[in-house]
mmCIF file of C-alpha atoms in Angstrom:
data_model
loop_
_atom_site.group_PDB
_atom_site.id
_atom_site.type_symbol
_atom_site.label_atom_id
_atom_site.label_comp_id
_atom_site.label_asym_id
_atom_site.label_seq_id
_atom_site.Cartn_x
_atom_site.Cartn_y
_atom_site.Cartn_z
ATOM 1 C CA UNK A 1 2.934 33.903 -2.855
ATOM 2 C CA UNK A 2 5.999 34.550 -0.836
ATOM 3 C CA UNK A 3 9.499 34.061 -0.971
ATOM 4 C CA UNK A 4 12.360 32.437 2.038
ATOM 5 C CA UNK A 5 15.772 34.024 1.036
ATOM 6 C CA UNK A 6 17.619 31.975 3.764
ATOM 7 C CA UNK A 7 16.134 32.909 7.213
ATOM 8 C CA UNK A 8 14.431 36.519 5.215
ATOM 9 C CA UNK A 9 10.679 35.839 4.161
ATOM 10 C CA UNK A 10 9.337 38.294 1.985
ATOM 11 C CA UNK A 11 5.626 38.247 1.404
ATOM 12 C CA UNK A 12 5.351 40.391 -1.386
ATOM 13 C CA UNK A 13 7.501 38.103 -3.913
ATOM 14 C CA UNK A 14 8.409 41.693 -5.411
ATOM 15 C CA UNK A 15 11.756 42.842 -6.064
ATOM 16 C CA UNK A 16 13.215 46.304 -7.081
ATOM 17 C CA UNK A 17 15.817 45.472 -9.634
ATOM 18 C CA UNK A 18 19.289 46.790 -9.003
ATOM 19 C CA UNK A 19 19.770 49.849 -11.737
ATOM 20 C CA UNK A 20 22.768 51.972 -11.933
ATOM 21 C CA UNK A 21 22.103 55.495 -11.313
ATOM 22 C CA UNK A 22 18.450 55.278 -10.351
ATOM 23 C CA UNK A 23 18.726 52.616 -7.064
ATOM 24 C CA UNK A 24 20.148 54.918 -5.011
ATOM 25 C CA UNK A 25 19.200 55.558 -1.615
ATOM 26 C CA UNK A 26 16.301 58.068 -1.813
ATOM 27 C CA UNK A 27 14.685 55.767 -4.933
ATOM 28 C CA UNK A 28 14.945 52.601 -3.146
ATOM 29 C CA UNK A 29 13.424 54.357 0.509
ATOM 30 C CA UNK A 30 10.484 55.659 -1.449
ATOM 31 C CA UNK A 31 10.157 52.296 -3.238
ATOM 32 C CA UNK A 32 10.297 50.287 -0.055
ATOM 33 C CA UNK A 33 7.361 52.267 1.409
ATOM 34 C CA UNK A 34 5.219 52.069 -1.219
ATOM 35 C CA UNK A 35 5.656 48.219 -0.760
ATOM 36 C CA UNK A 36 8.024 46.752 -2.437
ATOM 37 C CA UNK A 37 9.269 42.747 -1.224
ATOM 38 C CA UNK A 38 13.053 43.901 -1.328
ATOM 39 C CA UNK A 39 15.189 46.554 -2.589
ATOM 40 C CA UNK A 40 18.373 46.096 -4.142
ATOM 41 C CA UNK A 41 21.497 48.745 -4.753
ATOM 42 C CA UNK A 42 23.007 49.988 -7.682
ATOM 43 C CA UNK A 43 25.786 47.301 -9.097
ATOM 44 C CA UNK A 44 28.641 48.094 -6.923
ATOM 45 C CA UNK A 45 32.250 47.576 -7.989
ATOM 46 C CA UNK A 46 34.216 45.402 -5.393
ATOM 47 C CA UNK A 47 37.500 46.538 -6.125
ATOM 48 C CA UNK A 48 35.999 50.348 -5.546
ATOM 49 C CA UNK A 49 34.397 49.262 -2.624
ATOM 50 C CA UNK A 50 37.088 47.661 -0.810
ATOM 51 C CA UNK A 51 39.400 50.611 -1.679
ATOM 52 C CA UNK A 52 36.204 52.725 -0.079
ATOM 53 C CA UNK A 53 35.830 54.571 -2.832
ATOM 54 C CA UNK A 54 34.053 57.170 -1.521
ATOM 55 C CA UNK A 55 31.156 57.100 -4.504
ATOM 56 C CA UNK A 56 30.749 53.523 -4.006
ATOM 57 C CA UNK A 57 30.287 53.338 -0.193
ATOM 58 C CA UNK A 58 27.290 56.432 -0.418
ATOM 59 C CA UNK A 59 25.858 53.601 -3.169
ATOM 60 C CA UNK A 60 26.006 50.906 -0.761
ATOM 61 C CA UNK A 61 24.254 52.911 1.897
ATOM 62 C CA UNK A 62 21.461 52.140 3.677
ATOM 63 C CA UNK A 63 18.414 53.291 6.293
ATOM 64 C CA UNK A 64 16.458 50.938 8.419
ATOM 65 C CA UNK A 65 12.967 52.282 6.100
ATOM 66 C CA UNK A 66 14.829 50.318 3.389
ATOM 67 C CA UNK A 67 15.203 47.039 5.162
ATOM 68 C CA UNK A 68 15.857 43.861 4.101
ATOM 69 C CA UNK A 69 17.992 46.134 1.566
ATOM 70 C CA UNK A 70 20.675 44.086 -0.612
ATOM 71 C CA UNK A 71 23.291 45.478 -1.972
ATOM 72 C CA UNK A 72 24.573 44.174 -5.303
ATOM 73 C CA UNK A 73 28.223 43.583 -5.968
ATOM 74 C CA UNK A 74 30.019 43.393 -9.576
ATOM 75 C CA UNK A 75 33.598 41.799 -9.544
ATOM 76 C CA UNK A 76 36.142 39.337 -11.406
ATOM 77 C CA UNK A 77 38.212 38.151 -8.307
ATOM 78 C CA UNK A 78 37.092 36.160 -5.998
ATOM 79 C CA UNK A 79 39.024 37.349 -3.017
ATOM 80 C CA UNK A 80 38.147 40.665 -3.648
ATOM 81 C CA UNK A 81 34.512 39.877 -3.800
ATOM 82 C CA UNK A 82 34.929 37.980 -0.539
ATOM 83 C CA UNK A 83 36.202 41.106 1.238
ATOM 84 C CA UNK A 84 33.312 43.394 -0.291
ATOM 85 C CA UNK A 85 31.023 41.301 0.874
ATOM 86 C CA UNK A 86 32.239 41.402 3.886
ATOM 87 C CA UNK A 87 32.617 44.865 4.032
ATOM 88 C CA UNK A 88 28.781 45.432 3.005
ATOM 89 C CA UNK A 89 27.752 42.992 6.020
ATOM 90 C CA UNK A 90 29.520 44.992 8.512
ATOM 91 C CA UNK A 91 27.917 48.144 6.872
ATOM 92 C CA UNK A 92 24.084 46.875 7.421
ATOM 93 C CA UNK A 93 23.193 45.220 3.964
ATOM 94 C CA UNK A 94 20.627 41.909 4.778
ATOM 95 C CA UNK A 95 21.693 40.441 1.550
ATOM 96 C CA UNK A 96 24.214 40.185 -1.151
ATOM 97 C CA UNK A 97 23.702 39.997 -4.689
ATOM 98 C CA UNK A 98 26.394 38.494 -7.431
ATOM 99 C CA UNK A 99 25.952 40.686 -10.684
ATOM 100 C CA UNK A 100 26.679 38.167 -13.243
ATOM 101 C CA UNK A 101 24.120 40.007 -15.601
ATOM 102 C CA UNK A 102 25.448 43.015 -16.521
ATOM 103 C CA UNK A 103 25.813 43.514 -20.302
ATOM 104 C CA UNK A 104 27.690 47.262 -20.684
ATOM 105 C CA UNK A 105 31.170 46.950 -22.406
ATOM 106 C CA UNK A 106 33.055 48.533 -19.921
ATOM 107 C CA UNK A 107 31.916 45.891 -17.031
ATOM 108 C CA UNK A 108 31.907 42.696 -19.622
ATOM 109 C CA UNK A 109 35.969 43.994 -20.776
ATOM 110 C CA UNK A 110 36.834 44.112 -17.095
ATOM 111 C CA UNK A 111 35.391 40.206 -17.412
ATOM 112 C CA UNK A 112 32.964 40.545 -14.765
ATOM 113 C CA UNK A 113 29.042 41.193 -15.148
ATOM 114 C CA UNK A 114 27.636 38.617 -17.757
ATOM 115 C CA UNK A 115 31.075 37.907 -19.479
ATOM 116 C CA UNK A 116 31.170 35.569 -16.307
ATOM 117 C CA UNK A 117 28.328 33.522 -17.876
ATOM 118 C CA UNK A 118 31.443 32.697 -20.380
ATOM 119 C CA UNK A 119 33.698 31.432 -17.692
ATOM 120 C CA UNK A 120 31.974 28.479 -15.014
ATOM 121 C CA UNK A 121 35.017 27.891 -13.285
ATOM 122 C CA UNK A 122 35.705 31.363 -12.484
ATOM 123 C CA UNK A 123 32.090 32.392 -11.707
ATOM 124 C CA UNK A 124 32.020 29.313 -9.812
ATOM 125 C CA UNK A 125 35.192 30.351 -7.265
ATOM 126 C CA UNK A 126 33.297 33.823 -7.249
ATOM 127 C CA UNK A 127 30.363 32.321 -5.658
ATOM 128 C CA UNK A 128 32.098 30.221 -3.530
ATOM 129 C CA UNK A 129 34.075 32.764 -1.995
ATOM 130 C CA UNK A 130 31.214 35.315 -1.662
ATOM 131 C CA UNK A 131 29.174 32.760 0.043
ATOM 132 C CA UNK A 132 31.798 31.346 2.432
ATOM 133 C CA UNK A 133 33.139 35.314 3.586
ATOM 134 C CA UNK A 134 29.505 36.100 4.962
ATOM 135 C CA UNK A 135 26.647 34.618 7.096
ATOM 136 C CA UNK A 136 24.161 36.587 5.274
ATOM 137 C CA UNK A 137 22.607 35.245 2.197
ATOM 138 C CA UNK A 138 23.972 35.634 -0.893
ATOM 139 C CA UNK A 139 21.800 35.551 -4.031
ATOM 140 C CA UNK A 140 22.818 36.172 -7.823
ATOM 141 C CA UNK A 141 21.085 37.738 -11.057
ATOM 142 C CA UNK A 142 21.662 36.357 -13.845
ATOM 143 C CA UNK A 143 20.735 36.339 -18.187
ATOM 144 C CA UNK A 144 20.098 33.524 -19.942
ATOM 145 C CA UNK A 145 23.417 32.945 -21.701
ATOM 146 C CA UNK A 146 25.913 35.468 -23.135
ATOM 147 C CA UNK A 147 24.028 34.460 -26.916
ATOM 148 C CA UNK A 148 21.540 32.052 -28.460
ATOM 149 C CA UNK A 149 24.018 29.758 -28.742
ATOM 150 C CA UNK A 150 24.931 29.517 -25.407
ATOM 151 C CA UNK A 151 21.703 29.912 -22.907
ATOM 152 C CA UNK A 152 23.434 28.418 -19.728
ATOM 153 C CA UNK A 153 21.673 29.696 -16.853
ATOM 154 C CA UNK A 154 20.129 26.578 -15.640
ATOM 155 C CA UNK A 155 23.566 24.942 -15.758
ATOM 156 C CA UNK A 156 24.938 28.396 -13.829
ATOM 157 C CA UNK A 157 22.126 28.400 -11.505
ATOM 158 C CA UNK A 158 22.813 24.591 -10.208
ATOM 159 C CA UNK A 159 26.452 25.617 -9.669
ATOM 160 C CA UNK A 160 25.310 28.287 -7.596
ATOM 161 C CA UNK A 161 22.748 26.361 -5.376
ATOM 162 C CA UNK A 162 25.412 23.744 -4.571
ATOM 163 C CA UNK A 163 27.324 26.740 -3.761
ATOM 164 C CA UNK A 164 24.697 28.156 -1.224
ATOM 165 C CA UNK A 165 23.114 30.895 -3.010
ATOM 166 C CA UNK A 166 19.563 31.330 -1.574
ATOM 167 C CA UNK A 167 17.872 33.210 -4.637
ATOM 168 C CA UNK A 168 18.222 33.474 -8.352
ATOM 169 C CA UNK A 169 17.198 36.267 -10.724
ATOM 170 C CA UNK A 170 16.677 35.967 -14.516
ATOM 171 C CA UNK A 171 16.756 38.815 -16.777
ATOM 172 C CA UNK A 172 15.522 37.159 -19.714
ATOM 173 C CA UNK A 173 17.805 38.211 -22.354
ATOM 174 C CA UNK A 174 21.308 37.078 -23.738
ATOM 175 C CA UNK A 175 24.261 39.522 -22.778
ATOM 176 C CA UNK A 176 24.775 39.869 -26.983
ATOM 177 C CA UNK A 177 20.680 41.331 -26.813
ATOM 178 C CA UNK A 178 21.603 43.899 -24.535
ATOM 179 C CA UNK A 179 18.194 45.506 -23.877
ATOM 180 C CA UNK A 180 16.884 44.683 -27.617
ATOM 181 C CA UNK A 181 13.973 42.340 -28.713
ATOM 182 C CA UNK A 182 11.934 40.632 -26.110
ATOM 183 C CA UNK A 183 12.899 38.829 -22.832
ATOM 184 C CA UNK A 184 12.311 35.415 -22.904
ATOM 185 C CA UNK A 185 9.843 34.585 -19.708
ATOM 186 C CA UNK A 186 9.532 30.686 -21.129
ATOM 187 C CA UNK A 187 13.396 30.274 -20.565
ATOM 188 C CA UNK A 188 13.254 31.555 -17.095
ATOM 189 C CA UNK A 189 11.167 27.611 -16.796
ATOM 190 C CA UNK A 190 13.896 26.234 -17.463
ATOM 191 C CA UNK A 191 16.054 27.822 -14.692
ATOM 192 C CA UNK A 192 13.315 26.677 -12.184
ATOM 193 C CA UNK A 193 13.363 23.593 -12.985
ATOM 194 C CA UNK A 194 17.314 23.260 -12.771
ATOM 195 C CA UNK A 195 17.039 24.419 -8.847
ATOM 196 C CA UNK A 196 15.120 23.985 -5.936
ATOM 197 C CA UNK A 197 16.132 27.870 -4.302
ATOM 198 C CA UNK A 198 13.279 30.753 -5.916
ATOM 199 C CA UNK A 199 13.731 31.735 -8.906
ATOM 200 C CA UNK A 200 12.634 35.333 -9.712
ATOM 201 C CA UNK A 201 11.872 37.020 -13.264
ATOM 202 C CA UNK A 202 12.996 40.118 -14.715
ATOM 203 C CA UNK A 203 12.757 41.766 -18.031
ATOM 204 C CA UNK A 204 9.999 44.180 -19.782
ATOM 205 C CA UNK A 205 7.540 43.641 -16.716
ATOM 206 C CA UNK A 206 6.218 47.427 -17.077
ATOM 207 C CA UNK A 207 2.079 46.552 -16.917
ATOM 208 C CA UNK A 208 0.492 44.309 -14.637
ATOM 209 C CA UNK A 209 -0.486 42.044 -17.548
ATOM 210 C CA UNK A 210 3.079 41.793 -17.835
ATOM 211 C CA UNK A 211 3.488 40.578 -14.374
ATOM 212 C CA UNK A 212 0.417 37.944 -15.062
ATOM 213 C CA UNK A 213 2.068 36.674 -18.264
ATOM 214 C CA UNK A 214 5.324 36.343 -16.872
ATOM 215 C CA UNK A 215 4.502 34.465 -14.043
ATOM 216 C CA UNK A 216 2.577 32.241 -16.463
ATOM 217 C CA UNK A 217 4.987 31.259 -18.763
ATOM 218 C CA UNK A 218 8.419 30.914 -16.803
ATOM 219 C CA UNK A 219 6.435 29.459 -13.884
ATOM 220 C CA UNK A 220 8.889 31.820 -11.079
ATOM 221 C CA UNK A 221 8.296 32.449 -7.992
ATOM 222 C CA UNK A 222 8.451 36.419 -8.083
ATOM 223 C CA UNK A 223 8.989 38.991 -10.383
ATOM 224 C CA UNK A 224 12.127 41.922 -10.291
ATOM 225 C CA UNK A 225 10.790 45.196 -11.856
ATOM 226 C CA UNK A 226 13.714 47.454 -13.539
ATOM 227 C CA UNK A 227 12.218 50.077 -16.199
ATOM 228 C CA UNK A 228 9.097 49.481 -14.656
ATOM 229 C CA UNK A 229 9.339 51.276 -11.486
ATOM 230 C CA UNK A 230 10.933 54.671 -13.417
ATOM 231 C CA UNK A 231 8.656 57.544 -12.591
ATOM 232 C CA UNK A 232 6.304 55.263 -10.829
ATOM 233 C CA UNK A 233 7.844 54.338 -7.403
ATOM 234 C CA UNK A 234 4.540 53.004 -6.209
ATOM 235 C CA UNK A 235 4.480 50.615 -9.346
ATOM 236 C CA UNK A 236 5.738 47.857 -7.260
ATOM 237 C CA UNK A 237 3.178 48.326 -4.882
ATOM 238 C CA UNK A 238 0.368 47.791 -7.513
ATOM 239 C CA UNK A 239 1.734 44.273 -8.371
ATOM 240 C CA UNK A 240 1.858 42.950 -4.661
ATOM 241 C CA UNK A 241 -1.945 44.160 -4.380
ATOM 242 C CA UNK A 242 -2.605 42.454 -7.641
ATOM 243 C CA UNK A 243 -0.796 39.034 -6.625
ATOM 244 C CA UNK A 244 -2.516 38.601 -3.117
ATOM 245 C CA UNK A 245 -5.975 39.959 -4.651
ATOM 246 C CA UNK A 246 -6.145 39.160 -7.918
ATOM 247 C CA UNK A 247 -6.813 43.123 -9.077
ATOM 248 C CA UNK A 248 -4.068 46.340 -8.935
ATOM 249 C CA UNK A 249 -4.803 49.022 -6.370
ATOM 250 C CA UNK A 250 -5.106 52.396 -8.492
ATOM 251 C CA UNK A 251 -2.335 55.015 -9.608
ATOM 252 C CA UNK A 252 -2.180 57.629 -7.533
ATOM 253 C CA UNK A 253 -3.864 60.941 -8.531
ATOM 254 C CA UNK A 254 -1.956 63.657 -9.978
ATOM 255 C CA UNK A 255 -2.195 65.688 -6.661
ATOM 256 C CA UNK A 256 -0.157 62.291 -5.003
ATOM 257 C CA UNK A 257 2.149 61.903 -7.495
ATOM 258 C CA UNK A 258 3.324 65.575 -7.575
ATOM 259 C CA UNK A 259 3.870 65.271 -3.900
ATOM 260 C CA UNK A 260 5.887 62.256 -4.573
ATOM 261 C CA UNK A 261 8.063 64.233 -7.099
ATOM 262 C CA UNK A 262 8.575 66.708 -4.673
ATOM 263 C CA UNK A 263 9.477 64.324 -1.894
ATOM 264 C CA UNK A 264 11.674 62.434 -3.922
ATOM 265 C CA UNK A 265 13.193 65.483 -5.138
ATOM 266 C CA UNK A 266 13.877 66.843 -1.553
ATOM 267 C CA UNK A 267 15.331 63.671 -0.757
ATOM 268 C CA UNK A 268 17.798 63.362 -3.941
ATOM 269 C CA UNK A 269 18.839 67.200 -2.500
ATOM 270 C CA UNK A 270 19.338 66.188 1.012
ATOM 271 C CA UNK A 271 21.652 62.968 -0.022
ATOM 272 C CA UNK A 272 24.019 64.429 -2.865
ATOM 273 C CA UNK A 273 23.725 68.211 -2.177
ATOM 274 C CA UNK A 274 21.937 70.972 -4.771
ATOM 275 C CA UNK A 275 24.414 70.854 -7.072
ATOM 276 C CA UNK A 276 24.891 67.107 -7.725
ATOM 277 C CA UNK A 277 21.282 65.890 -6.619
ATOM 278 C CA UNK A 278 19.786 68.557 -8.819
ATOM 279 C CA UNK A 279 21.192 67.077 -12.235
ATOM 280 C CA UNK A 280 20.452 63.298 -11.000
ATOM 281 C CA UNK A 281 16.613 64.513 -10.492
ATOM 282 C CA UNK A 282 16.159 65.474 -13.678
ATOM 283 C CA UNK A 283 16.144 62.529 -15.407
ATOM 284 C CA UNK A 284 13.609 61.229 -12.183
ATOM 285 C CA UNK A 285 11.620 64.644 -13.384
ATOM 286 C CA UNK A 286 11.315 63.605 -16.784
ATOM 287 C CA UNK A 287 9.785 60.281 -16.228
ATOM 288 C CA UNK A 288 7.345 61.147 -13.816
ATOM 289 C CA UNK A 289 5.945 63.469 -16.160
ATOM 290 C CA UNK A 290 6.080 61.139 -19.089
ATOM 291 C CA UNK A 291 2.954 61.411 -21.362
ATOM 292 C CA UNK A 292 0.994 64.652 -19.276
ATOM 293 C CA UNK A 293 0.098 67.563 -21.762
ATOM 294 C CA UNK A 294 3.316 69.913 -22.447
ATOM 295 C CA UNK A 295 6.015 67.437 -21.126
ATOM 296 C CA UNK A 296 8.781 67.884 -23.230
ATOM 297 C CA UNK A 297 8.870 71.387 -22.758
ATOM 298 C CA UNK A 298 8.787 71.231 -18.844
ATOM 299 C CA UNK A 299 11.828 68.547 -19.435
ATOM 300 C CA UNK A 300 13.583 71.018 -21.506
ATOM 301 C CA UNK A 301 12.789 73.674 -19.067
ATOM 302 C CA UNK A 302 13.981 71.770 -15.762
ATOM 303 C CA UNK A 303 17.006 70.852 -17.398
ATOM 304 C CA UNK A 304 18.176 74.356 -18.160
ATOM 305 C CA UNK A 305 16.791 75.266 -14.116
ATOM 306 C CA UNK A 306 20.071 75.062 -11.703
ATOM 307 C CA UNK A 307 18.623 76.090 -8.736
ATOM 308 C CA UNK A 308 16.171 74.203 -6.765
ATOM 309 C CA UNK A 309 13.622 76.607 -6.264
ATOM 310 C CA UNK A 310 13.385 77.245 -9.733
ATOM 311 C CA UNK A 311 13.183 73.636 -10.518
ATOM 312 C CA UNK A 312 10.242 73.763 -7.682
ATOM 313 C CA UNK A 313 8.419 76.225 -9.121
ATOM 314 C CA UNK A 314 8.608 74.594 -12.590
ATOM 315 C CA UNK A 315 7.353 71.576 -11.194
ATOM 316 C CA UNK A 316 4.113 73.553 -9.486
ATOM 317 C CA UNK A 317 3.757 75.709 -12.578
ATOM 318 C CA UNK A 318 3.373 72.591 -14.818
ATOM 319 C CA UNK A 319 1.234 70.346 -12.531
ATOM 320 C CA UNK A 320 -1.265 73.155 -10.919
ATOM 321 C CA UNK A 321 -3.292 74.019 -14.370
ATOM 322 C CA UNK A 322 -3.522 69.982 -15.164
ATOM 323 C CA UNK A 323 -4.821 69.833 -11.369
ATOM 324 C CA UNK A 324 -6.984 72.687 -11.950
ATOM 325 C CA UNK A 325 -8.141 71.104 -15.036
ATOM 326 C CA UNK A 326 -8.826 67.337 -13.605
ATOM 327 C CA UNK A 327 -10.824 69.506 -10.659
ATOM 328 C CA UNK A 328 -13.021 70.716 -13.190
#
């Protein structure tokens, strides 16, 4: 399996999903090595990004160990999308990605995100614009619908390959779901048959059965991995061994991973600073340790820890006796 976004082939059809507050440089670097197809930003706003607002243009940054890298922009106005895709070209970005997915309130009140699954004519001058202000490729995401009784992403996704978008995603939930119930892999078929461009899955793919059953039953040519990937960076990786072999490679052991919490949390320090990369780690922390004997209180204890040696030594005091223990 592969995928052509325009004139960028990526042979792992495996896609980071673009997450606000966990994409961020350091995640998507550490991602990217492990293996990952493509990487894709945190939803940007336009309108903050063309004011260079300073948060938003450190969220839109990017290293050449991240590349292709897309960067994912959220907006209601077409000019203004225009311009912040043009901005993001001139800053590096291989790709840019329409968020037209996005279910939070405050995103679907400022009509953008998913509430633009309510309006074609709008989303359709959005895409237009976007496409026509950069030569990169422009992809979007998508959900379904904005409710049951409105599931009009195959009727969105033909507006946007007309347009020139080179990629569709499919989170396969309505906006009114939010993340509740199931995503709805058999839907994403119908998207795929509405367009000739790829068509890539995304919703509750956190196993690689997942993976297998979604692939199955929407019939896409990749998959995007959101909640997946939390804690488990190399997660990705595992899928792109198991769609060119037919088996997963195997989770790291407990040594690796605490390196990789370590790494990551050296890089989270280096990009923000102590103060503000130290509270954005903890929740990174938290899910790496997910489910190992006496979690919760090593959570409990990192989150009180302000300084990062003391969050360091938590972190060797808590894995060394489960290392000692697996050495035995």
């Amino acid at each position: 399996m592969g995928i052509e976004i325009g004139p960028i082939r990526l042979d792992d059809p495996v896609i980071l999903a673009p997450m606000s507050g966990v994409t961020d440089m350091p995640f998507r670097r550490l991602v990217k090595r492990f293996g990952a197809g493509l990487v894709v930003s945190e939803m940007i706003a336009s309108e903050a990004m063309i004011r260079e607002n300073r948060r938003s243009l450190q969220m839109s940054q990017n290293s050449a160990e991240e590349q292709p890298m897309a960067v994912q922009l959220a907006g209601c106005e077409p000019a203004v999308m225009a311009e912040a895709a043009k901005l993001n070209e001139d800053r590096g970005a291989a790709i840019i990605d329409i968020n037209m997915g996005c279910p939070v309130k405050k995103v679907v009140n400022g009509y953008a995100g998913s509430a633009l699954m309510r309006e074609i004519d709008k989303a359709t001058r959005i895409i237009e614009a976007t496409v026509k202000a950069v030569k990169l490729p422009v992809t979007l995401k998508m959900r379904t619908g904005w409710d049951d009784h409105s599931r009009n992403a195959p009727e969105l996704a033909r507006i946007a390959e007309q347009a020139g978008v080179r990629m569709i995603s499919v989170h396969g939930r309505t906006r009114c779901q939010l993340y509740n119930g199931s995503a709805d892999w058999r839907f994403i078929r119908e998207v795929k048959a509405a367009v000739s461009i790829p068509v890539v899955a995304n919703g509750d793919i956190t196993t690689i059965a997942d993976v297998g059953a979604c692939l199955e039953q929407s019939g896409a040519d990749g998959v995007m991995i959101g909640r997946g990937s939390y804690g488990r960076p190399w997660f990705l990786r595992q899928v792109g061994d198991y769609l060119k072999t037919g088996t997963a490679s195997a989770e790291p052991s407990l040594a690796a991973q605490r390196r990789i919490l370590l790494e990551h949390l050296d890089a989270m320090l280096s990009h923000y600073g102590s103060a503000v990369g130290g509270k954005i780690a903890r929740k990174h922390i938290a899910w790496y340790s997910k489910g190992l004997p006496g979690s919760a209180e090593f959570r409990a204890a990192v989150n009180a820890a302000d300084a990062p040696a003391a969050v360091r030594a938590l972190i060797d005091d808590f894995y060394q006796p489960q290392l000692e223990r697996h050495a035995a």
